[in-house]
Amino acid sequence: MRFVLAITGASGVIYGIRTLENLLLQRAEVHLVISDSGKSVLAHEMGSDKILDILENRNKLSSISGLNIHEVHDFFTPPASGSFAHNGMAIVPCAMRSIGNIAAGIGDNLIHRAADVCLKEKRPLILVPREAPLHAIHLKNLLSLANTGATILPASPAFYHFPKDMEALVDSVVARILDHLGCPQNLMPPWQGA
């Protein structure tokens, strides 16, 4: 399995970190892109803007051998091309600026370009907005992307599994992301009814 994962400047970068950890635990090849503002939010919310340091400090992985990190302004990387076959892309979290640029077809950085490639190549594109509340322009952009084939998966955690801590809440969203990417997960079992 091969995926593209992006982290943008919205709050909630832990969703992106947990998605990355779980993809790597499945031994997936992951092409990671972090926006400039995403690095700032990583530093604020996780204590560092260096993804390798964050992964090491969290000590959840025995190996990061499938991880490929690309700079956000480098268009000469595989995710920028439609000929680069992969199983899907997730932008976690996805800032409203990125939503707007992708909806308008503006590929001004590698994240927006890779998302545009997913749409034109009909590959899964999962967008995880965390913004609230939403105004009409946000909703219009989200609807436009949904109509174009993207999956809009808000960072809205589930409570029916009686989460014991913040990581369990985060993992309820990550489980849905992995499900929509077609990646096996055991973070949260499917609902079996009450």
JSON list of C-alpha atoms in Angstrom, two decimals:
[
{"chain": "A", "resi": 1, "resn": "MET", "atom": "CA", "xyz": [0.00, 0.00, 0.00]},
{"chain": "A", "resi": 2, "resn": "ARG", "atom": "CA", "xyz": [1.17, 3.49, -0.83]},
{"chain": "A", "resi": 3, "resn": "PHE", "atom": "CA", "xyz": [-0.40, 6.72, 0.44]},
{"chain": "A", "resi": 4, "resn": "VAL", "atom": "CA", "xyz": [0.12, 10.46, 0.35]},
{"chain": "A", "resi": 5, "resn": "LEU", "atom": "CA", "xyz": [-0.46, 12.21, 3.68]},
{"chain": "A", "resi": 6, "resn": "ALA", "atom": "CA", "xyz": [-0.42, 15.96, 4.23]},
{"chain": "A", "resi": 7, "resn": "ILE", "atom": "CA", "xyz": [-0.56, 18.02, 7.41]},
{"chain": "A", "resi": 8, "resn": "THR", "atom": "CA", "xyz": [-1.67, 21.63, 7.02]},
{"chain": "A", "resi": 9, "resn": "GLY", "atom": "CA", "xyz": [-1.90, 24.56, 9.41]},
{"chain": "A", "resi": 10, "resn": "ALA", "atom": "CA", "xyz": [-5.20, 23.74, 11.10]},
{"chain": "A", "resi": 11, "resn": "SER", "atom": "CA", "xyz": [-5.27, 22.93, 14.78]},
{"chain": "A", "resi": 12, "resn": "GLY", "atom": "CA", "xyz": [-5.49, 19.24, 15.56]},
{"chain": "A", "resi": 13, "resn": "VAL", "atom": "CA", "xyz": [-2.19, 17.98, 14.14]},
{"chain": "A", "resi": 14, "resn": "ILE", "atom": "CA", "xyz": [-2.45, 14.98, 16.46]},
{"chain": "A", "resi": 15, "resn": "TYR", "atom": "CA", "xyz": [-4.96, 13.57, 13.95]},
{"chain": "A", "resi": 16, "resn": "GLY", "atom": "CA", "xyz": [-2.26, 13.70, 11.28]},
{"chain": "A", "resi": 17, "resn": "ILE", "atom": "CA", "xyz": [0.38, 12.22, 13.59]},
{"chain": "A", "resi": 18, "resn": "ARG", "atom": "CA", "xyz": [-1.87, 9.30, 14.57]},
{"chain": "A", "resi": 19, "resn": "THR", "atom": "CA", "xyz": [-2.83, 8.72, 10.93]},
{"chain": "A", "resi": 20, "resn": "LEU", "atom": "CA", "xyz": [0.86, 8.62, 10.00]},
{"chain": "A", "resi": 21, "resn": "GLU", "atom": "CA", "xyz": [1.70, 6.26, 12.87]},
{"chain": "A", "resi": 22, "resn": "ASN", "atom": "CA", "xyz": [-1.08, 3.87, 11.93]},
{"chain": "A", "resi": 23, "resn": "LEU", "atom": "CA", "xyz": [-0.20, 3.85, 8.23]},
{"chain": "A", "resi": 24, "resn": "LEU", "atom": "CA", "xyz": [3.41, 3.06, 9.11]},
{"chain": "A", "resi": 25, "resn": "LEU", "atom": "CA", "xyz": [2.27, 0.33, 11.54]},
{"chain": "A", "resi": 26, "resn": "GLN", "atom": "CA", "xyz": [0.51, -1.26, 8.56]},
{"chain": "A", "resi": 27, "resn": "ARG", "atom": "CA", "xyz": [3.86, -1.16, 6.74]},
{"chain": "A", "resi": 28, "resn": "ALA", "atom": "CA", "xyz": [2.49, 1.26, 4.18]},
{"chain": "A", "resi": 29, "resn": "GLU", "atom": "CA", "xyz": [4.72, 3.46, 2.06]},
{"chain": "A", "resi": 30, "resn": "VAL", "atom": "CA", "xyz": [3.80, 7.01, 3.11]},
{"chain": "A", "resi": 31, "resn": "HIS", "atom": "CA", "xyz": [4.68, 10.18, 1.20]},
{"chain": "A", "resi": 32, "resn": "LEU", "atom": "CA", "xyz": [4.35, 12.97, 3.77]},
{"chain": "A", "resi": 33, "resn": "VAL", "atom": "CA", "xyz": [4.07, 16.69, 3.04]},
{"chain": "A", "resi": 34, "resn": "ILE", "atom": "CA", "xyz": [3.76, 19.30, 5.79]},
{"chain": "A", "resi": 35, "resn": "SER", "atom": "CA", "xyz": [2.83, 22.89, 4.96]},
{"chain": "A", "resi": 36, "resn": "ASP", "atom": "CA", "xyz": [4.82, 25.80, 6.39]},
{"chain": "A", "resi": 37, "resn": "SER", "atom": "CA", "xyz": [1.96, 26.71, 8.73]},
{"chain": "A", "resi": 38, "resn": "GLY", "atom": "CA", "xyz": [1.54, 23.00, 9.50]},
{"chain": "A", "resi": 39, "resn": "LYS", "atom": "CA", "xyz": [5.10, 23.02, 10.85]},
{"chain": "A", "resi": 40, "resn": "SER", "atom": "CA", "xyz": [4.23, 26.02, 13.03]},
{"chain": "A", "resi": 41, "resn": "VAL", "atom": "CA", "xyz": [1.19, 24.22, 14.43]},
{"chain": "A", "resi": 42, "resn": "LEU", "atom": "CA", "xyz": [3.26, 21.06, 14.99]},
{"chain": "A", "resi": 43, "resn": "ALA", "atom": "CA", "xyz": [5.74, 23.13, 17.01]},
{"chain": "A", "resi": 44, "resn": "HIS", "atom": "CA", "xyz": [2.93, 24.69, 19.07]},
{"chain": "A", "resi": 45, "resn": "GLU", "atom": "CA", "xyz": [0.81, 21.57, 19.65]},
{"chain": "A", "resi": 46, "resn": "MET", "atom": "CA", "xyz": [3.49, 18.84, 19.68]},
{"chain": "A", "resi": 47, "resn": "GLY", "atom": "CA", "xyz": [6.56, 20.73, 20.93]},
{"chain": "A", "resi": 48, "resn": "SER", "atom": "CA", "xyz": [8.59, 20.38, 17.71]},
{"chain": "A", "resi": 49, "resn": "ASP", "atom": "CA", "xyz": [8.22, 21.08, 14.01]},
{"chain": "A", "resi": 50, "resn": "LYS", "atom": "CA", "xyz": [10.44, 18.10, 13.16]},
{"chain": "A", "resi": 51, "resn": "ILE", "atom": "CA", "xyz": [8.27, 15.08, 12.38]},
{"chain": "A", "resi": 52, "resn": "LEU", "atom": "CA", "xyz": [11.02, 12.53, 13.03]},
{"chain": "A", "resi": 53, "resn": "ASP", "atom": "CA", "xyz": [11.63, 13.96, 16.53]},
{"chain": "A", "resi": 54, "resn": "ILE", "atom": "CA", "xyz": [7.89, 13.85, 17.26]},
{"chain": "A", "resi": 55, "resn": "LEU", "atom": "CA", "xyz": [7.61, 10.22, 16.15]},
{"chain": "A", "resi": 56, "resn": "GLU", "atom": "CA", "xyz": [10.67, 9.25, 18.20]},
{"chain": "A", "resi": 57, "resn": "ASN", "atom": "CA", "xyz": [9.40, 11.04, 21.33]},
{"chain": "A", "resi": 58, "resn": "ARG", "atom": "CA", "xyz": [5.97, 9.40, 21.05]},
{"chain": "A", "resi": 59, "resn": "ASN", "atom": "CA", "xyz": [7.69, 5.98, 20.86]},
{"chain": "A", "resi": 60, "resn": "LYS", "atom": "CA", "xyz": [4.77, 4.28, 19.07]},
{"chain": "A", "resi": 61, "resn": "LEU", "atom": "CA", "xyz": [6.74, 2.87, 16.13]},
{"chain": "A", "resi": 62, "resn": "SER", "atom": "CA", "xyz": [9.52, 0.32, 15.87]},
{"chain": "A", "resi": 63, "resn": "SER", "atom": "CA", "xyz": [10.33, 1.41, 12.31]},
{"chain": "A", "resi": 64, "resn": "ILE", "atom": "CA", "xyz": [9.73, 4.34, 10.00]},
{"chain": "A", "resi": 65, "resn": "SER", "atom": "CA", "xyz": [11.20, 2.62, 6.95]},
{"chain": "A", "resi": 66, "resn": "GLY", "atom": "CA", "xyz": [8.18, 3.40, 4.74]},
{"chain": "A", "resi": 67, "resn": "LEU", "atom": "CA", "xyz": [8.27, 7.15, 5.38]},
{"chain": "A", "resi": 68, "resn": "ASN", "atom": "CA", "xyz": [9.21, 9.55, 2.57]},
{"chain": "A", "resi": 69, "resn": "ILE", "atom": "CA", "xyz": [9.16, 13.25, 3.47]},
{"chain": "A", "resi": 70, "resn": "HIS", "atom": "CA", "xyz": [8.71, 15.87, 0.73]},
{"chain": "A", "resi": 71, "resn": "GLU", "atom": "CA", "xyz": [9.05, 19.64, 1.00]},
{"chain": "A", "resi": 72, "resn": "VAL", "atom": "CA", "xyz": [5.83, 21.55, 0.40]},
{"chain": "A", "resi": 73, "resn": "HIS", "atom": "CA", "xyz": [7.33, 23.74, -2.35]},
{"chain": "A", "resi": 74, "resn": "ASP", "atom": "CA", "xyz": [9.04, 20.90, -4.25]},
{"chain": "A", "resi": 75, "resn": "PHE", "atom": "CA", "xyz": [6.99, 20.01, -7.33]},
{"chain": "A", "resi": 76, "resn": "PHE", "atom": "CA", "xyz": [9.66, 17.59, -8.60]},
{"chain": "A", "resi": 77, "resn": "THR", "atom": "CA", "xyz": [8.50, 14.77, -6.33]},
{"chain": "A", "resi": 78, "resn": "PRO", "atom": "CA", "xyz": [6.31, 11.75, -7.10]},
{"chain": "A", "resi": 79, "resn": "PRO", "atom": "CA", "xyz": [3.04, 13.00, -5.49]},
{"chain": "A", "resi": 80, "resn": "ALA", "atom": "CA", "xyz": [2.96, 15.93, -7.96]},
{"chain": "A", "resi": 81, "resn": "SER", "atom": "CA", "xyz": [2.48, 13.58, -10.91]},
{"chain": "A", "resi": 82, "resn": "GLY", "atom": "CA", "xyz": [-0.59, 11.72, -12.09]},
{"chain": "A", "resi": 83, "resn": "SER", "atom": "CA", "xyz": [1.68, 8.87, -13.18]},
{"chain": "A", "resi": 84, "resn": "PHE", "atom": "CA", "xyz": [2.59, 8.21, -9.52]},
{"chain": "A", "resi": 85, "resn": "ALA", "atom": "CA", "xyz": [0.21, 5.40, -8.60]},
{"chain": "A", "resi": 86, "resn": "HIS", "atom": "CA", "xyz": [-0.96, 5.27, -4.99]},
{"chain": "A", "resi": 87, "resn": "ASN", "atom": "CA", "xyz": [-3.93, 4.12, -2.94]},
{"chain": "A", "resi": 88, "resn": "GLY", "atom": "CA", "xyz": [-5.13, 7.57, -1.88]},
{"chain": "A", "resi": 89, "resn": "MET", "atom": "CA", "xyz": [-4.35, 10.83, -0.13]},
{"chain": "A", "resi": 90, "resn": "ALA", "atom": "CA", "xyz": [-5.50, 12.27, 3.18]},
{"chain": "A", "resi": 91, "resn": "ILE", "atom": "CA", "xyz": [-5.01, 15.86, 4.34]},
{"chain": "A", "resi": 92, "resn": "VAL", "atom": "CA", "xyz": [-5.16, 15.67, 8.13]},
{"chain": "A", "resi": 93, "resn": "PRO", "atom": "CA", "xyz": [-5.99, 18.23, 9.41]},
{"chain": "A", "resi": 94, "resn": "CYS", "atom": "CA", "xyz": [-7.04, 20.23, 6.39]},
{"chain": "A", "resi": 95, "resn": "ALA", "atom": "CA", "xyz": [-7.04, 24.02, 6.80]},
{"chain": "A", "resi": 96, "resn": "MET", "atom": "CA", "xyz": [-9.82, 25.99, 5.15]},
{"chain": "A", "resi": 97, "resn": "ARG", "atom": "CA", "xyz": [-7.18, 27.78, 3.06]},
{"chain": "A", "resi": 98, "resn": "SER", "atom": "CA", "xyz": [-6.22, 24.43, 1.56]},
{"chain": "A", "resi": 99, "resn": "ILE", "atom": "CA", "xyz": [-9.88, 23.51, 1.07]},
{"chain": "A", "resi": 100, "resn": "GLY", "atom": "CA", "xyz": [-10.39, 26.79, -0.81]},
{"chain": "A", "resi": 101, "resn": "ASN", "atom": "CA", "xyz": [-7.31, 26.38, -3.00]},
{"chain": "A", "resi": 102, "resn": "ILE", "atom": "CA", "xyz": [-8.11, 22.76, -3.85]},
{"chain": "A", "resi": 103, "resn": "ALA", "atom": "CA", "xyz": [-11.75, 23.62, -4.60]},
{"chain": "A", "resi": 104, "resn": "ALA", "atom": "CA", "xyz": [-10.56, 26.39, -6.94]},
{"chain": "A", "resi": 105, "resn": "GLY", "atom": "CA", "xyz": [-8.03, 24.12, -8.66]},
{"chain": "A", "resi": 106, "resn": "ILE", "atom": "CA", "xyz": [-5.09, 26.21, -7.43]},
{"chain": "A", "resi": 107, "resn": "GLY", "atom": "CA", "xyz": [-2.08, 23.93, -7.07]},
{"chain": "A", "resi": 108, "resn": "ASP", "atom": "CA", "xyz": [0.29, 26.49, -5.59]},
{"chain": "A", "resi": 109, "resn": "ASN", "atom": "CA", "xyz": [2.12, 24.00, -3.36]},
{"chain": "A", "resi": 110, "resn": "LEU", "atom": "CA", "xyz": [2.74, 20.26, -3.34]},
{"chain": "A", "resi": 111, "resn": "ILE", "atom": "CA", "xyz": [-0.22, 19.54, -1.05]},
{"chain": "A", "resi": 112, "resn": "HIS", "atom": "CA", "xyz": [-2.70, 21.35, -3.30]},
{"chain": "A", "resi": 113, "resn": "ARG", "atom": "CA", "xyz": [-1.12, 19.89, -6.45]},
{"chain": "A", "resi": 114, "resn": "ALA", "atom": "CA", "xyz": [-1.19, 16.31, -5.08]},
{"chain": "A", "resi": 115, "resn": "ALA", "atom": "CA", "xyz": [-4.85, 16.76, -4.08]},
{"chain": "A", "resi": 116, "resn": "ASP", "atom": "CA", "xyz": [-5.65, 18.10, -7.55]},
{"chain": "A", "resi": 117, "resn": "VAL", "atom": "CA", "xyz": [-3.92, 15.06, -9.05]},
{"chain": "A", "resi": 118, "resn": "CYS", "atom": "CA", "xyz": [-6.09, 12.76, -6.90]},
{"chain": "A", "resi": 119, "resn": "LEU", "atom": "CA", "xyz": [-9.24, 14.46, -8.17]},
{"chain": "A", "resi": 120, "resn": "LYS", "atom": "CA", "xyz": [-8.23, 14.33, -11.83]},
{"chain": "A", "resi": 121, "resn": "GLU", "atom": "CA", "xyz": [-6.99, 10.73, -11.58]},
{"chain": "A", "resi": 122, "resn": "LYS", "atom": "CA", "xyz": [-10.08, 9.64, -9.58]},
{"chain": "A", "resi": 123, "resn": "ARG", "atom": "CA", "xyz": [-8.02, 8.47, -6.60]},
{"chain": "A", "resi": 124, "resn": "PRO", "atom": "CA", "xyz": [-9.38, 8.64, -3.05]},
{"chain": "A", "resi": 125, "resn": "LEU", "atom": "CA", "xyz": [-8.92, 12.06, -1.48]},
{"chain": "A", "resi": 126, "resn": "ILE", "atom": "CA", "xyz": [-9.87, 12.40, 2.20]},
{"chain": "A", "resi": 127, "resn": "LEU", "atom": "CA", "xyz": [-10.09, 15.94, 3.58]},
{"chain": "A", "resi": 128, "resn": "VAL", "atom": "CA", "xyz": [-10.30, 16.31, 7.36]},
{"chain": "A", "resi": 129, "resn": "PRO", "atom": "CA", "xyz": [-11.38, 19.85, 8.25]},
{"chain": "A", "resi": 130, "resn": "ARG", "atom": "CA", "xyz": [-11.28, 20.81, 11.92]},
{"chain": "A", "resi": 131, "resn": "GLU", "atom": "CA", "xyz": [-12.66, 24.36, 11.62]},
{"chain": "A", "resi": 132, "resn": "ALA", "atom": "CA", "xyz": [-15.83, 25.37, 13.47]},
{"chain": "A", "resi": 133, "resn": "PRO", "atom": "CA", "xyz": [-18.15, 27.09, 12.92]},
{"chain": "A", "resi": 134, "resn": "LEU", "atom": "CA", "xyz": [-18.34, 27.04, 9.13]},
{"chain": "A", "resi": 135, "resn": "HIS", "atom": "CA", "xyz": [-19.65, 29.91, 7.02]},
{"chain": "A", "resi": 136, "resn": "ALA", "atom": "CA", "xyz": [-21.29, 29.71, 3.61]},
{"chain": "A", "resi": 137, "resn": "ILE", "atom": "CA", "xyz": [-18.03, 29.94, 1.61]},
{"chain": "A", "resi": 138, "resn": "HIS", "atom": "CA", "xyz": [-16.51, 27.05, 3.61]},
{"chain": "A", "resi": 139, "resn": "LEU", "atom": "CA", "xyz": [-19.64, 24.98, 2.97]},
{"chain": "A", "resi": 140, "resn": "LYS", "atom": "CA", "xyz": [-19.67, 25.88, -0.72]},
{"chain": "A", "resi": 141, "resn": "ASN", "atom": "CA", "xyz": [-16.03, 24.81, -1.10]},
{"chain": "A", "resi": 142, "resn": "LEU", "atom": "CA", "xyz": [-16.64, 21.56, 0.80]},
{"chain": "A", "resi": 143, "resn": "LEU", "atom": "CA", "xyz": [-19.70, 20.79, -1.33]},
{"chain": "A", "resi": 144, "resn": "SER", "atom": "CA", "xyz": [-17.75, 21.53, -4.51]},
{"chain": "A", "resi": 145, "resn": "LEU", "atom": "CA", "xyz": [-15.02, 19.10, -3.43]},
{"chain": "A", "resi": 146, "resn": "ALA", "atom": "CA", "xyz": [-17.53, 16.43, -2.41]},
{"chain": "A", "resi": 147, "resn": "ASN", "atom": "CA", "xyz": [-19.22, 16.78, -5.80]},
{"chain": "A", "resi": 148, "resn": "THR", "atom": "CA", "xyz": [-15.81, 16.37, -7.46]},
{"chain": "A", "resi": 149, "resn": "GLY", "atom": "CA", "xyz": [-15.14, 13.11, -5.63]},
{"chain": "A", "resi": 150, "resn": "ALA", "atom": "CA", "xyz": [-13.36, 14.05, -2.41]},
{"chain": "A", "resi": 151, "resn": "THR", "atom": "CA", "xyz": [-14.48, 12.57, 0.90]},
{"chain": "A", "resi": 152, "resn": "ILE", "atom": "CA", "xyz": [-15.13, 15.24, 3.52]},
{"chain": "A", "resi": 153, "resn": "LEU", "atom": "CA", "xyz": [-14.44, 13.68, 6.92]},
{"chain": "A", "resi": 154, "resn": "PRO", "atom": "CA", "xyz": [-14.67, 16.31, 9.67]},
{"chain": "A", "resi": 155, "resn": "ALA", "atom": "CA", "xyz": [-12.54, 15.77, 12.76]},
{"chain": "A", "resi": 156, "resn": "SER", "atom": "CA", "xyz": [-15.61, 14.87, 14.82]},
{"chain": "A", "resi": 157, "resn": "PRO", "atom": "CA", "xyz": [-14.75, 12.13, 17.32]},
{"chain": "A", "resi": 158, "resn": "ALA", "atom": "CA", "xyz": [-17.17, 9.36, 18.24]},
{"chain": "A", "resi": 159, "resn": "PHE", "atom": "CA", "xyz": [-18.37, 8.74, 21.79]},
{"chain": "A", "resi": 160, "resn": "TYR", "atom": "CA", "xyz": [-20.35, 5.50, 21.48]},
{"chain": "A", "resi": 161, "resn": "HIS", "atom": "CA", "xyz": [-17.25, 3.43, 22.26]},
{"chain": "A", "resi": 162, "resn": "PHE", "atom": "CA", "xyz": [-16.83, 5.24, 25.63]},
{"chain": "A", "resi": 163, "resn": "PRO", "atom": "CA", "xyz": [-13.36, 6.73, 25.02]},
{"chain": "A", "resi": 164, "resn": "LYS", "atom": "CA", "xyz": [-11.11, 6.71, 28.06]},
{"chain": "A", "resi": 165, "resn": "ASP", "atom": "CA", "xyz": [-8.71, 9.46, 27.00]},
{"chain": "A", "resi": 166, "resn": "MET", "atom": "CA", "xyz": [-7.92, 12.01, 24.31]},
{"chain": "A", "resi": 167, "resn": "GLU", "atom": "CA", "xyz": [-6.02, 9.49, 22.19]},
{"chain": "A", "resi": 168, "resn": "ALA", "atom": "CA", "xyz": [-9.12, 7.25, 22.03]},
{"chain": "A", "resi": 169, "resn": "LEU", "atom": "CA", "xyz": [-11.13, 10.25, 20.80]},
{"chain": "A", "resi": 170, "resn": "VAL", "atom": "CA", "xyz": [-8.49, 11.04, 18.18]},
{"chain": "A", "resi": 171, "resn": "ASP", "atom": "CA", "xyz": [-8.29, 7.40, 17.13]},
{"chain": "A", "resi": 172, "resn": "SER", "atom": "CA", "xyz": [-12.04, 7.28, 16.46]},
{"chain": "A", "resi": 173, "resn": "VAL", "atom": "CA", "xyz": [-11.46, 9.83, 13.68]},
{"chain": "A", "resi": 174, "resn": "VAL", "atom": "CA", "xyz": [-8.23, 8.18, 12.51]},
{"chain": "A", "resi": 175, "resn": "ALA", "atom": "CA", "xyz": [-10.07, 4.84, 12.22]},
{"chain": "A", "resi": 176, "resn": "ARG", "atom": "CA", "xyz": [-12.55, 6.44, 9.81]},
{"chain": "A", "resi": 177, "resn": "ILE", "atom": "CA", "xyz": [-9.72, 7.99, 7.78]},
{"chain": "A", "resi": 178, "resn": "LEU", "atom": "CA", "xyz": [-8.01, 4.60, 7.46]},
{"chain": "A", "resi": 179, "resn": "ASP", "atom": "CA", "xyz": [-11.33, 2.94, 6.55]},
{"chain": "A", "resi": 180, "resn": "HIS", "atom": "CA", "xyz": [-11.89, 5.45, 3.75]},
{"chain": "A", "resi": 181, "resn": "LEU", "atom": "CA", "xyz": [-8.34, 4.93, 2.48]},
{"chain": "A", "resi": 182, "resn": "GLY", "atom": "CA", "xyz": [-8.97, 1.18, 2.40]},
{"chain": "A", "resi": 183, "resn": "CYS", "atom": "CA", "xyz": [-6.24, 0.59, 4.97]},
{"chain": "A", "resi": 184, "resn": "PRO", "atom": "CA", "xyz": [-6.80, -2.07, 7.66]},
{"chain": "A", "resi": 185, "resn": "GLN", "atom": "CA", "xyz": [-7.22, -0.73, 11.18]},
{"chain": "A", "resi": 186, "resn": "ASN", "atom": "CA", "xyz": [-7.99, -2.09, 14.61]},
{"chain": "A", "resi": 187, "resn": "LEU", "atom": "CA", "xyz": [-8.36, 1.24, 16.39]},
{"chain": "A", "resi": 188, "resn": "MET", "atom": "CA", "xyz": [-12.12, 1.03, 16.60]},
{"chain": "A", "resi": 189, "resn": "PRO", "atom": "CA", "xyz": [-14.40, -1.89, 15.80]},
{"chain": "A", "resi": 190, "resn": "PRO", "atom": "CA", "xyz": [-17.40, -1.31, 13.56]},
{"chain": "A", "resi": 191, "resn": "TRP", "atom": "CA", "xyz": [-20.63, -0.44, 15.32]},
{"chain": "A", "resi": 192, "resn": "GLN", "atom": "CA", "xyz": [-22.55, -3.62, 16.18]},
{"chain": "A", "resi": 193, "resn": "GLY", "atom": "CA", "xyz": [-25.64, -1.96, 17.63]},
{"chain": "A", "resi": 194, "resn": "ALA", "atom": "CA", "xyz": [-26.65, -1.30, 21.22]}
]
